mmCIF file of C-alpha atoms in Angstrom:
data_model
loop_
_atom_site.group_PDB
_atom_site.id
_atom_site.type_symbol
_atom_site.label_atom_id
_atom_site.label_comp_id
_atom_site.label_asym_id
_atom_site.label_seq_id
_atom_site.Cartn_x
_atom_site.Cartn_y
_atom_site.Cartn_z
ATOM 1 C CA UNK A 1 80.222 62.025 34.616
ATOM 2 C CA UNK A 2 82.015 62.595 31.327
ATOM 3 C CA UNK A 3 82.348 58.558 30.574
ATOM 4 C CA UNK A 4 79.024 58.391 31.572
ATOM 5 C CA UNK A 5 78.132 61.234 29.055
ATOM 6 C CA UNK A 6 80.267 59.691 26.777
ATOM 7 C CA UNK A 7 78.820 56.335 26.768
ATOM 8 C CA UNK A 8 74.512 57.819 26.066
ATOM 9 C CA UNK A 9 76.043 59.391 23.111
ATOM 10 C CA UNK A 10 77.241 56.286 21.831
ATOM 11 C CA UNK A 11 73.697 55.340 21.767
ATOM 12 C CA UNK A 12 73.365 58.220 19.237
ATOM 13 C CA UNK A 13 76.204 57.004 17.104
ATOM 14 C CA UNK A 14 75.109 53.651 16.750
ATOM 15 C CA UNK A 15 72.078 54.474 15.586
ATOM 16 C CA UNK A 16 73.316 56.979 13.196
ATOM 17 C CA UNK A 17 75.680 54.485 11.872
ATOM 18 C CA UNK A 18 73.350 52.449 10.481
ATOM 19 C CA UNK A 19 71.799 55.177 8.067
ATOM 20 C CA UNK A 20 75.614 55.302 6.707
ATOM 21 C CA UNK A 21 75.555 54.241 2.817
ATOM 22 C CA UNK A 22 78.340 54.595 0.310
ATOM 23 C CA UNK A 23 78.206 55.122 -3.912
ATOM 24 C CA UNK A 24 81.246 53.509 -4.684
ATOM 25 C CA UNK A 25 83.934 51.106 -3.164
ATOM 26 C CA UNK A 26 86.176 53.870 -1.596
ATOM 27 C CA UNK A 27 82.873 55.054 0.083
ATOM 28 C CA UNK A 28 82.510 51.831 1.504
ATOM 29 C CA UNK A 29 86.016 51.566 2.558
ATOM 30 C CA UNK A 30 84.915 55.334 4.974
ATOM 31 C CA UNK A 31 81.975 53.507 5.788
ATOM 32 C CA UNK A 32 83.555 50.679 7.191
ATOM 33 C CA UNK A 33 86.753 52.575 8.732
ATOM 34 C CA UNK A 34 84.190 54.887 10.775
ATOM 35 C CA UNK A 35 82.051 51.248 11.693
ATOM 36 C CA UNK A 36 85.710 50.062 13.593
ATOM 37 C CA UNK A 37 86.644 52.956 14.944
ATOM 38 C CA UNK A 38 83.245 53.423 16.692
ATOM 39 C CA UNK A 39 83.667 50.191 18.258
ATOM 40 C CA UNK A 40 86.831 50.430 19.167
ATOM 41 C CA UNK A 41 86.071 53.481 21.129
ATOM 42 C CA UNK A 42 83.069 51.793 22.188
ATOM 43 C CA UNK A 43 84.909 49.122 23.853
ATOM 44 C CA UNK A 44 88.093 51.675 25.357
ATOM 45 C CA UNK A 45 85.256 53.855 26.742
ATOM 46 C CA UNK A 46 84.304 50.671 28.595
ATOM 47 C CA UNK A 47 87.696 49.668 29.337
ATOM 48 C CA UNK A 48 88.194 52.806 31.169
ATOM 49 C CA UNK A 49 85.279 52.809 33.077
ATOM 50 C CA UNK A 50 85.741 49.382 34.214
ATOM 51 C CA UNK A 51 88.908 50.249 35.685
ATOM 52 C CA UNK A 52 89.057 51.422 39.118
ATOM 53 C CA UNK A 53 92.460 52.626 40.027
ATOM 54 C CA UNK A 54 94.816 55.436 38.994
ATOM 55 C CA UNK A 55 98.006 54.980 36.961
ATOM 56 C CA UNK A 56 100.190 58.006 36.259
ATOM 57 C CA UNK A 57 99.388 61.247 36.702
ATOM 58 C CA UNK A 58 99.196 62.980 33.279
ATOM 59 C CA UNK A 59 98.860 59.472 31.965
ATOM 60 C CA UNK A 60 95.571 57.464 33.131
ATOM 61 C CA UNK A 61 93.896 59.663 35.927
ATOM 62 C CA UNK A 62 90.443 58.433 37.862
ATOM 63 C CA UNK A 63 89.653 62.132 39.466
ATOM 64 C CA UNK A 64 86.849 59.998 41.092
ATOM 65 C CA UNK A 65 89.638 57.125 42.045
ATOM 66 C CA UNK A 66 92.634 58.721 42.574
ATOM 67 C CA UNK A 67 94.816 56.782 44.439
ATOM 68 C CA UNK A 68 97.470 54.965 42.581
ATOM 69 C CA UNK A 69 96.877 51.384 43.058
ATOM 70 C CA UNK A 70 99.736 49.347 41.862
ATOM 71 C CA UNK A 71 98.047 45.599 43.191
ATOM 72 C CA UNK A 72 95.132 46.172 40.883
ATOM 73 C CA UNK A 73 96.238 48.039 37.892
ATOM 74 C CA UNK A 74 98.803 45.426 36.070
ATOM 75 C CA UNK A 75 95.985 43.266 34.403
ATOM 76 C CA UNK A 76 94.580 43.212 31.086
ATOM 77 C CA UNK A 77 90.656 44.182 31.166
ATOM 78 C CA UNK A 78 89.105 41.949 28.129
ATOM 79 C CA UNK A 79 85.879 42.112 27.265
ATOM 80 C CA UNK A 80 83.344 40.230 24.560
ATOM 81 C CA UNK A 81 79.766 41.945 23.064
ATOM 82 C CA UNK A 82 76.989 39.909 22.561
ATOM 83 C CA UNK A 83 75.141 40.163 19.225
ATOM 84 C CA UNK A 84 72.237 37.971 20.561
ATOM 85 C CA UNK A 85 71.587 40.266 23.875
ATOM 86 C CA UNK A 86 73.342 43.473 22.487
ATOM 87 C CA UNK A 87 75.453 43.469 25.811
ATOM 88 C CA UNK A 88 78.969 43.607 26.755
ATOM 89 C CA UNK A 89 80.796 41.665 29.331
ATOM 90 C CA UNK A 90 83.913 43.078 30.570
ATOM 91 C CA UNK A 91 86.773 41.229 33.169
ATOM 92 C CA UNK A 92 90.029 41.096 34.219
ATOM 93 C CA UNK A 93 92.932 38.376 33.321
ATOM 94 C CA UNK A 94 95.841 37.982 35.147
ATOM 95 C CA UNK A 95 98.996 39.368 33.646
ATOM 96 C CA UNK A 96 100.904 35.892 33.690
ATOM 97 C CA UNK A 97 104.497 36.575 34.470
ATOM 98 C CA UNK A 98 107.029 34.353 32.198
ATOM 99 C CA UNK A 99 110.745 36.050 32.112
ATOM 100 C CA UNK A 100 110.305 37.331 35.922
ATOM 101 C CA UNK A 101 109.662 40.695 35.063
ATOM 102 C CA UNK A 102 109.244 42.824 38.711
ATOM 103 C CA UNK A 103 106.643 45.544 38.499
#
């Protein structure tokens, strides 16, 4: 419920964002900084939610998932946005294994 939560306000954000103007160049600099970091929690809110297993417990922790599954979890969860739809697509890639490294 929270990451839902979480993600409506975004809706918020981005909107408010683009009202942001700046006097001078170190204005713009804040501008911009608060621009990437909205995105980038943009895109780890999504990360998380895509995710559907439990790591850790004090580390990563799906209260609505919580069984640890180890199969699943060691992947990388990518994910592109769209400027022509305003979408995001999120997927898995294999974590491809090159020195033999057991998990």
């Amino acid at each position: 419920a929270s990451l839902e939560r979480a993600a409506e306000l975004f809706v918020f954000l981005k909107e408010d964002s683009e009202k942001l103007a700046a006097k001078d160049i170190y204005e713009l600099l804040r501008v911009w900084e608060n621009k990437h970091r909205m995105w980038q929690a943009e895109s780890h809110l999504r990360a998380v939610t895509f995710r559907e297993e439990t790591r850790w417990p004090g580390y990563y922790i799906r209260t609505d998932i919580p069984a640890i599954d180890e199969e699943n979890w060691h992947c990388f969860v990518n994910m592109k946005w769209n400027p022509e739809t305003n979408e995001w697509s999120v997927f898995k890639r294999p974590v491809i294994d090159m020195f033999d490294v057991k998990f």
